Amino acid sequence: MLVLQKYGGSSVADLDRIRACADRCVATAEAGNDLVVVVSAMKGETNRLIGMANALVEHAPADADRGPYVTAAKRSVDHDRELDQLVATGEKVSAALLAMAIGDRGGRAVSLAGHQLGMTTDRTFTRAKITDISEQRIRSELEEGRVVVCAGFQGTDARGDITTLGRGGSDTSAVALAAALGADVCEILTDVDGVYTTDPRIVPRARKVLAMSYDEMLELASLGAKVLQIRSVAFAKKYGVRVHVRSSLHEGPGTMIVPADEVARLRGQNGKQPMEAIEVSGVALQRDEAKVTLVDVPDVPGVIAEVFGALGSAGVSVDMILQNASRNDRTDITFTVAEADLESATTVLTGLRPGGEELTLATDRAIAKISVVGLGLRSHAEVAAKAFGVLAADNVNVQMVSNSELKMSVVVHERYGELALRSLHTAFGLDAPSR
Ligand code: ASP
Ligand code: MG
């Protein structure tokens, strides 16, 4: 088999952890596999490097007349280019150290960074997109019997400048290399056991999901599940890469992220987890959104276009949108934005006069959004009914609802967010069996 293993920052956090990774690499290779490894920077290292750059530039004291120094620095130096030069070093360090540790264990290994990897990207520093992977170097190292340890998170552009793939980008390096090499599996080795039905810190009875489809994982990642960079999941889906999220600390199985038809098969195989009548894979809670209501606006063509056009131009992304039935050609429009964007949204909206009138705004930060995600939502209308029933039994008022093929979200008062999350987790059969 050709195996790709990605070790995250906590798995290479110190020399002991690196030795443990090396043991696992050697065991995998000795079992007869070809092994390509992708590593993140040692835990905290990327933040440390960015912190130094910020201390030098971003956080330089602002000068009332000339503005923050960052403006001047940016004019004469391509700051983002230097940032990539800087942060890419973190992954080079862990790659070289892991290769040495494998050698110390009697294995054969070589580390590759930046251009040596053959990963070409565009020139969008700090969030570059992969354009091409030429895998000759990796293949010839494999043929010579070496474990190839690749520095994650980085590539080079057409000019040979180092670029990085955005925070969490080593996941995308791993999946992209797995796709290019046709690896049999892409193992994401991390400090959690797999993907959970929800955040175990809020719901102690959350359990590990054995198998999850690409689309479900994309939804959960966009709702804040941090196990994988979203881009890596999109990449895996596009190229059909089988991703196995599992612990770097033990050999137990984690979560397989695979095409939907395989999910059913994998779930059915495990006696302990029978296929559920309604297939919900996870629930998620978000507290960082705010609700905006435009009260009593003229219900004529063009108003809603002007409002959301202006928000879009200001870079404010809108999540749920709800327009009430109109009375006497007037209506209310309610939507949610990230709490961090609420101020700019308000500023933009107070400057508008859609239909010739000023807008009356009501804003509310005290909301929580709970989402239910699963392939089963495609065909089961009863998911919504069941969720409303559960919330009603808890006396939780539903303020907004949105529905799609894979996800249903409700907005409730912030105070009831955790309660609603726990109740829905139980109602959809996600609780771990009690011990
Ligand atoms: N070290 C980089 C980061 O922290 C990339 C990664 O770990 O995936 O974002
Ligand atoms: Mg990560």
Coordinates of C-alpha atoms and ligand atoms in Angstrom, one line a residue:
M1 CA 0.0 0.0 0.0
L2 CA 1.0 3.6 -0.5
V3 CA 0.1 5.4 2.8
L4 CA 0.1 9.1 3.5
Q5 CA 0.3 10.1 7.1
K6 CA -0.1 13.7 8.2
Y7 CA 1.1 14.6 11.7
G8 CA -0.4 17.8 13.2
G9 CA 1.4 20.3 15.4
S10 CA 0.5 18.7 18.7
S11 CA 1.8 15.4 17.4
V12 CA 5.3 16.9 16.8
A13 CA 5.1 19.4 19.7
D14 CA 8.4 18.3 21.3
L15 CA 11.3 15.8 20.7
D16 CA 9.5 13.0 22.6
R17 CA 6.5 13.4 20.4
I18 CA 8.7 13.4 17.3
R19 CA 10.3 10.2 18.5
A20 CA 6.9 8.6 18.9
C21 CA 5.9 9.7 15.3
A22 CA 9.2 8.2 14.1
D23 CA 8.3 4.9 15.7
R24 CA 5.0 4.9 14.0
C25 CA 6.5 5.8 10.7
V26 CA 9.1 3.0 11.0
A27 CA 6.4 0.5 11.9
T28 CA 4.3 1.5 9.0
A29 CA 7.2 1.2 6.6
E30 CA 8.4 -2.1 8.0
A31 CA 4.9 -3.5 7.5
G32 CA 5.7 -3.2 3.8
N33 CA 4.1 0.1 2.9
D34 CA 5.4 3.0 0.9
L35 CA 5.1 5.9 3.2
V36 CA 4.9 9.6 2.5
V37 CA 4.6 11.9 5.6
V38 CA 3.4 15.5 5.8
V39 CA 4.1 17.4 9.0
S40 CA 2.9 20.6 10.5
A41 CA 5.1 23.0 12.5
M42 CA 5.7 22.2 16.1
K43 CA 2.7 23.3 18.2
G44 CA 2.6 27.0 18.7
E45 CA 5.5 27.7 16.3
T46 CA 3.4 29.3 13.5
N47 CA 1.8 31.6 16.1
R48 CA 5.2 32.5 17.5
L49 CA 6.5 33.4 14.1
I50 CA 3.4 35.5 13.2
G51 CA 3.6 37.1 16.6
M52 CA 7.2 38.4 15.8
A53 CA 6.1 39.7 12.5
N54 CA 3.1 41.5 14.1
A55 CA 5.3 42.9 16.8
L56 CA 7.6 44.4 14.2
V57 CA 5.0 45.7 11.8
E58 CA 1.3 45.4 12.5
H59 CA 1.4 46.5 16.1
A60 CA 3.9 49.3 15.6
P61 CA 2.4 52.4 17.3
A62 CA 0.0 54.3 15.1
D63 CA 1.1 57.8 14.2
A64 CA -1.8 60.2 14.0
D65 CA -0.4 61.9 10.9
R66 CA 1.1 59.1 9.0
G67 CA -1.2 56.2 10.2
P68 CA 0.1 52.9 11.4
Y69 CA 3.6 52.0 10.2
V70 CA 2.3 49.0 8.5
T71 CA 1.3 51.2 5.5
A72 CA 4.8 52.4 5.0
A73 CA 6.3 49.0 5.5
K74 CA 3.9 47.5 3.1
R75 CA 4.7 50.0 0.4
S76 CA 8.4 49.1 0.2
V77 CA 8.3 45.5 1.2
D78 CA 5.8 42.8 0.1
H79 CA 4.8 42.0 3.7
D80 CA 2.8 38.9 2.8
R81 CA 5.7 37.5 0.8
E82 CA 8.0 37.9 3.7
L83 CA 5.4 36.4 6.0
D84 CA 5.3 33.2 3.9
Q85 CA 9.2 33.1 3.9
L86 CA 9.0 33.3 7.6
V87 CA 6.2 30.9 8.6
A88 CA 7.2 28.2 6.1
T89 CA 10.3 27.6 8.2
G90 CA 8.2 26.0 11.0
E91 CA 7.3 23.0 8.9
K92 CA 10.9 22.7 7.6
V93 CA 12.1 22.3 11.1
S94 CA 9.7 19.5 12.0
A95 CA 10.2 17.7 8.7
A96 CA 14.0 17.6 9.1
L97 CA 13.8 16.6 12.8
L98 CA 11.3 13.8 12.0
A99 CA 13.6 12.5 9.2
M100 CA 16.5 12.4 11.6
A101 CA 14.5 10.6 14.3
I102 CA 13.4 8.0 11.7
G103 CA 17.1 7.5 10.9
D104 CA 17.9 7.2 14.5
R105 CA 15.3 4.4 14.7
G106 CA 17.1 2.6 11.9
G107 CA 14.7 3.7 9.2
R108 CA 15.5 5.4 5.9
A109 CA 14.1 8.8 5.3
V110 CA 14.5 12.1 3.6
S111 CA 12.8 15.4 4.2
L112 CA 11.6 17.7 1.4
A113 CA 10.5 21.3 1.7
G114 CA 9.1 24.0 -0.6
H115 CA 10.2 23.6 -4.2
Q116 CA 11.7 20.1 -3.5
L117 CA 8.2 18.8 -3.0
G118 CA 7.1 19.8 -6.5
M119 CA 4.1 21.6 -5.2
T120 CA 3.3 24.6 -7.4
T121 CA 0.9 27.3 -6.3
D122 CA -0.4 30.6 -7.5
R123 CA 1.2 33.8 -6.0
T124 CA -1.5 34.6 -3.5
F125 CA 0.8 34.8 -0.5
T126 CA -0.6 33.5 2.9
R127 CA -3.5 31.7 1.2
A128 CA -2.1 30.3 -2.1
K129 CA -3.9 27.8 -4.2
I130 CA -2.2 24.7 -5.5
T131 CA -2.0 24.7 -9.3
D132 CA 0.1 21.6 -10.0
I133 CA 2.0 18.8 -8.3
S134 CA 4.9 17.0 -10.0
E135 CA 5.6 13.9 -8.0
Q136 CA 8.8 12.6 -9.6
R137 CA 11.1 13.5 -6.8
I138 CA 8.8 11.9 -4.2
R139 CA 8.4 8.8 -6.3
S140 CA 12.1 8.3 -6.9
E141 CA 12.8 8.7 -3.1
L142 CA 10.1 6.0 -2.5
E143 CA 11.7 3.7 -5.0
E144 CA 14.9 4.0 -3.1
G145 CA 13.1 2.8 -0.1
R146 CA 12.9 6.0 1.9
V147 CA 10.1 7.4 3.9
V148 CA 9.5 10.9 2.4
V149 CA 8.9 13.5 5.0
C150 CA 7.3 16.6 3.4
A151 CA 7.0 20.0 5.0
G152 CA 3.3 20.8 5.0
F153 CA 1.5 24.1 4.4
Q154 CA 3.9 25.3 1.7
G155 CA 4.7 25.3 -2.0
T156 CA 6.4 27.6 -4.5
D157 CA 4.9 29.8 -7.2
A158 CA 6.1 30.0 -10.8
R159 CA 9.0 32.3 -9.8
G160 CA 10.2 29.9 -7.1
D161 CA 9.0 32.0 -4.2
I162 CA 7.8 30.2 -1.2
T163 CA 4.0 30.4 -0.6
T164 CA 1.8 29.0 2.1
L165 CA -1.7 27.5 1.9
G166 CA -3.5 29.4 4.8
R167 CA -3.8 28.4 8.5
G168 CA -4.3 24.7 8.9
G169 CA -2.9 24.2 5.4
S170 CA -0.9 21.1 6.1
D171 CA -4.2 19.2 5.9
T172 CA -4.6 20.4 2.3
S173 CA -0.9 19.6 1.5
A174 CA -1.6 16.0 2.8
V175 CA -4.8 15.5 0.8
A176 CA -3.3 17.0 -2.3
L177 CA -0.2 14.8 -2.2
A178 CA -2.4 11.8 -1.5
A179 CA -4.4 12.6 -4.6
A180 CA -1.4 13.2 -6.8
L181 CA 0.3 10.1 -5.7
G182 CA -2.8 7.9 -5.7
A183 CA -2.3 7.0 -2.1
D184 CA -4.5 4.2 -0.8
V185 CA -5.3 6.2 2.3
C186 CA -4.6 9.7 3.7
E187 CA -4.3 9.4 7.5
I188 CA -4.7 12.6 9.4
L189 CA -3.0 11.9 12.8
T190 CA -4.0 14.3 15.5
D191 CA -4.6 14.7 19.2
V192 CA -8.3 13.7 19.0
D193 CA -9.7 10.2 18.3
G194 CA -11.6 11.3 15.2
V195 CA -14.6 13.5 14.3
Y196 CA -17.3 13.7 17.0
T197 CA -21.0 14.1 16.8
T198 CA -20.6 17.5 18.5
D199 CA -18.2 19.3 20.8
P200 CA -17.6 16.9 23.7
R201 CA -16.8 19.8 26.0
I202 CA -20.4 20.9 25.8
V203 CA -22.0 17.5 25.4
P204 CA -20.1 14.9 27.4
R205 CA -22.0 12.1 25.6
A206 CA -20.8 13.1 22.2
R207 CA -19.4 10.1 20.4
K208 CA -16.9 9.4 17.6
V209 CA -18.4 9.0 14.2
L210 CA -17.1 5.9 12.3
A211 CA -17.7 7.2 8.8
M212 CA -18.8 10.5 7.4
S213 CA -19.4 11.7 3.8
Y214 CA -17.4 14.5 2.3
D215 CA -20.4 16.7 2.2
E216 CA -21.3 16.2 5.9
M217 CA -17.7 17.0 6.8
L218 CA -17.8 20.1 4.7
E219 CA -20.9 21.3 6.5
L220 CA -19.5 20.5 10.0
A221 CA -16.2 22.2 9.2
S222 CA -18.0 25.3 8.0
L223 CA -19.9 25.2 11.3
G224 CA -16.7 25.4 13.2
A225 CA -15.5 21.8 13.6
K226 CA -11.7 22.3 13.7
V227 CA -10.4 18.9 12.9
L228 CA -9.7 19.6 9.2
Q229 CA -9.1 22.6 7.1
I230 CA -12.2 23.0 5.0
R231 CA -10.2 23.3 1.8
S232 CA -8.7 19.9 2.4
V233 CA -12.1 18.3 2.6
A234 CA -13.2 20.0 -0.7
F235 CA -10.0 18.6 -2.2
A236 CA -10.6 15.1 -0.9
K237 CA -14.1 15.2 -2.3
K238 CA -13.0 16.4 -5.7
Y239 CA -10.4 13.7 -6.1
G240 CA -12.1 10.9 -4.1
V241 CA -9.2 10.7 -1.5
R242 CA -10.1 8.4 1.4
V243 CA -9.3 10.4 4.6
H244 CA -8.9 8.7 7.9
V245 CA -8.8 11.1 10.9
R246 CA -7.3 9.2 13.8
S247 CA -5.2 9.6 17.0
S248 CA -1.5 9.8 16.8
L249 CA -1.3 8.4 20.3
H250 CA -2.8 5.0 19.7
E251 CA -3.6 2.5 16.9
G252 CA -7.4 2.6 17.3
P253 CA -9.6 3.5 14.3
G254 CA -10.8 7.0 14.0
T255 CA -13.3 8.5 11.4
M256 CA -13.2 7.6 7.7
I257 CA -14.2 10.5 5.4
V258 CA -15.4 8.9 2.2
P259 CA -18.0 9.1 -0.5
A260 CA -21.6 8.8 0.7
D261 CA -22.3 5.3 -0.7
E262 CA -19.4 4.0 1.3
V263 CA -20.6 5.7 4.5
A264 CA -23.7 3.5 4.6
R265 CA -21.6 0.4 4.1
L266 CA -19.0 1.3 6.7
R267 CA -21.7 2.2 9.3
G268 CA -23.6 -1.1 8.6
Q269 CA -20.4 -3.1 9.1
N270 CA -20.1 -2.1 12.8
G271 CA -22.5 -4.0 14.9
K272 CA -22.3 -1.5 17.7
Q273 CA -23.6 1.3 15.6
P274 CA -26.6 0.2 13.6
M275 CA -27.8 2.3 10.7
E276 CA -30.2 4.9 12.1
A277 CA -33.7 5.5 10.7
I278 CA -32.9 9.2 10.4
E279 CA -29.2 9.6 9.5
V280 CA -27.9 12.6 11.4
S281 CA -24.2 12.7 11.7
G282 CA -23.7 15.7 14.0
V283 CA -25.0 18.8 15.6
A284 CA -23.2 22.1 16.0
L285 CA -23.6 25.2 18.1
Q286 CA -22.4 28.6 17.0
R287 CA -22.6 31.6 19.4
D288 CA -20.7 34.1 17.3
E289 CA -23.5 35.3 15.1
A290 CA -25.8 38.3 15.5
K291 CA -29.3 38.9 14.2
V292 CA -30.3 42.1 12.3
T293 CA -33.9 43.0 11.6
L294 CA -34.9 45.7 9.1
V295 CA -38.2 46.8 10.5
D296 CA -41.1 47.8 8.3
V297 CA -39.3 48.3 4.9
P298 CA -41.1 48.9 1.7
D299 CA -41.9 45.6 0.0
V300 CA -41.0 46.6 -3.6
P301 CA -38.5 45.2 -6.1
G302 CA -34.9 46.3 -5.6
V303 CA -34.9 46.9 -1.8
I304 CA -33.5 43.5 -0.8
A305 CA -31.1 43.7 -3.7
E306 CA -29.8 47.1 -2.5
V307 CA -29.4 45.9 1.1
F308 CA -27.6 42.7 0.5
G309 CA -25.6 44.2 -2.4
A310 CA -24.3 46.9 -0.1
L311 CA -23.4 44.4 2.6
G312 CA -21.6 42.2 0.1
S313 CA -19.6 45.1 -1.2
A314 CA -18.5 45.9 2.3
G315 CA -17.3 42.3 2.8
V316 CA -20.0 41.4 5.2
S317 CA -21.2 37.9 4.6
V318 CA -24.7 37.1 5.5
D319 CA -25.8 33.7 6.8
M320 CA -29.5 33.1 7.3
I321 CA -32.1 35.4 5.6
L322 CA -35.8 35.5 6.4
Q323 CA -38.4 37.8 4.9
N324 CA -41.9 38.0 6.4
A325 CA -45.1 37.9 4.4
S326 CA -45.9 41.5 3.6
R327 CA -48.8 43.6 4.9
N328 CA -49.9 46.7 3.0
D329 CA -46.7 46.5 0.9
R330 CA -44.5 46.7 4.0
T331 CA -42.4 43.9 5.4
D332 CA -39.7 42.9 7.9
I333 CA -36.4 41.3 6.8
T334 CA -34.2 39.5 9.3
F335 CA -30.8 38.0 8.7
T336 CA -27.7 36.9 10.6
V337 CA -24.1 38.0 10.3
A338 CA -20.9 37.1 12.2
E339 CA -20.9 39.1 15.4
A340 CA -17.5 40.5 14.4
D341 CA -19.2 42.0 11.3
L342 CA -22.2 43.5 13.1
E343 CA -20.7 47.0 13.5
S344 CA -19.7 47.3 9.8
A345 CA -23.1 45.9 8.8
T346 CA -24.9 48.6 10.9
T347 CA -22.7 51.3 9.5
V348 CA -23.4 50.2 5.9
L349 CA -27.1 49.9 6.5
T350 CA -27.6 53.3 8.2
G351 CA -26.0 54.9 5.1
L352 CA -28.7 53.4 2.8
R353 CA -32.0 54.7 1.7
P354 CA -33.6 51.8 -0.2
G355 CA -37.0 52.8 -1.7
G356 CA -36.2 56.4 -0.6
E357 CA -36.4 55.7 3.1
E358 CA -34.0 55.3 6.0
L359 CA -33.9 51.9 7.5
T360 CA -35.0 51.1 11.0
L361 CA -32.7 48.5 12.5
A362 CA -33.1 46.1 15.4
T363 CA -30.0 44.1 16.3
D364 CA -29.5 41.2 18.7
R365 CA -26.2 39.6 19.7
A366 CA -27.8 37.3 22.2
I367 CA -28.5 34.5 19.8
A368 CA -27.2 31.0 19.2
K369 CA -27.5 28.9 16.1
I370 CA -27.9 25.2 16.3
S371 CA -27.4 23.1 13.2
V372 CA -28.3 19.5 12.5
V373 CA -26.2 17.9 9.8
G374 CA -26.7 14.6 8.0
L375 CA -27.3 12.8 4.7
G376 CA -30.6 11.7 6.1
L377 CA -32.0 15.2 5.8
R378 CA -32.2 14.7 2.0
S379 CA -35.2 12.4 2.3
H380 CA -36.7 12.9 5.7
A381 CA -39.1 15.7 6.2
E382 CA -39.6 14.6 9.8
V383 CA -36.2 15.9 10.8
A384 CA -37.6 19.5 11.1
A385 CA -40.8 18.4 12.9
K386 CA -38.8 16.3 15.3
A387 CA -36.4 19.2 16.1
F388 CA -39.3 21.6 16.7
G389 CA -41.0 19.1 19.0
V390 CA -37.8 18.7 21.0
L391 CA -37.3 22.5 21.4
A392 CA -40.9 23.0 22.3
A393 CA -40.7 20.3 25.0
D394 CA -37.7 22.3 26.4
N395 CA -39.7 25.5 26.2
V396 CA -37.2 27.0 23.8
N397 CA -38.5 29.5 21.3
V398 CA -37.4 29.2 17.7
Q399 CA -36.6 32.6 16.2
M400 CA -35.4 31.6 12.7
V401 CA -35.1 28.4 10.7
S402 CA -33.2 27.5 7.5
N403 CA -33.2 24.2 5.7
S404 CA -31.0 22.6 3.0
E405 CA -30.4 19.1 1.7
L406 CA -27.8 18.4 4.4
K407 CA -28.4 20.8 7.1
M408 CA -31.2 22.4 9.2
S409 CA -30.3 25.4 11.4
V410 CA -32.4 27.1 14.1
V411 CA -31.7 30.3 15.9
V412 CA -32.7 30.5 19.5
H413 CA -31.9 32.8 22.5
E414 CA -28.2 32.4 23.4
R415 CA -29.2 31.3 26.9
Y416 CA -30.8 28.1 25.5
G417 CA -28.0 27.3 23.1
E418 CA -26.4 24.5 25.1
L419 CA -29.6 23.1 26.3
A420 CA -31.0 22.9 22.8
L421 CA -27.7 21.3 21.5
R422 CA -27.9 18.6 24.1
S423 CA -31.5 17.9 23.6
L424 CA -31.2 17.6 19.8
H425 CA -28.1 15.4 20.2
T426 CA -30.1 13.0 22.3
A427 CA -33.2 13.2 20.2
F428 CA -31.4 12.2 17.0
G429 CA -29.8 9.2 18.6
L430 CA -26.3 10.6 18.8
D431 CA -25.5 10.0 22.5
A432 CA -22.9 7.5 23.3
P433 CA -24.3 4.5 25.1
S434 CA -23.9 5.0 28.8
R435 CA -21.2 3.1 30.5
Ligands
ASP1 N1 1.4 25.4 10.9 C1 0.4 25.9 10.1 C2 -0.7 26.5 10.9 O1 -0.6 26.5 12.1 C3 -0.2 24.9 9.1 C4 -0.8 23.7 9.8 O2 -0.4 23.4 10.9 O3 -1.6 23.0 9.1 O4 -1.7 27.0 10.4
MG2 MG -4.7 21.5 12.0

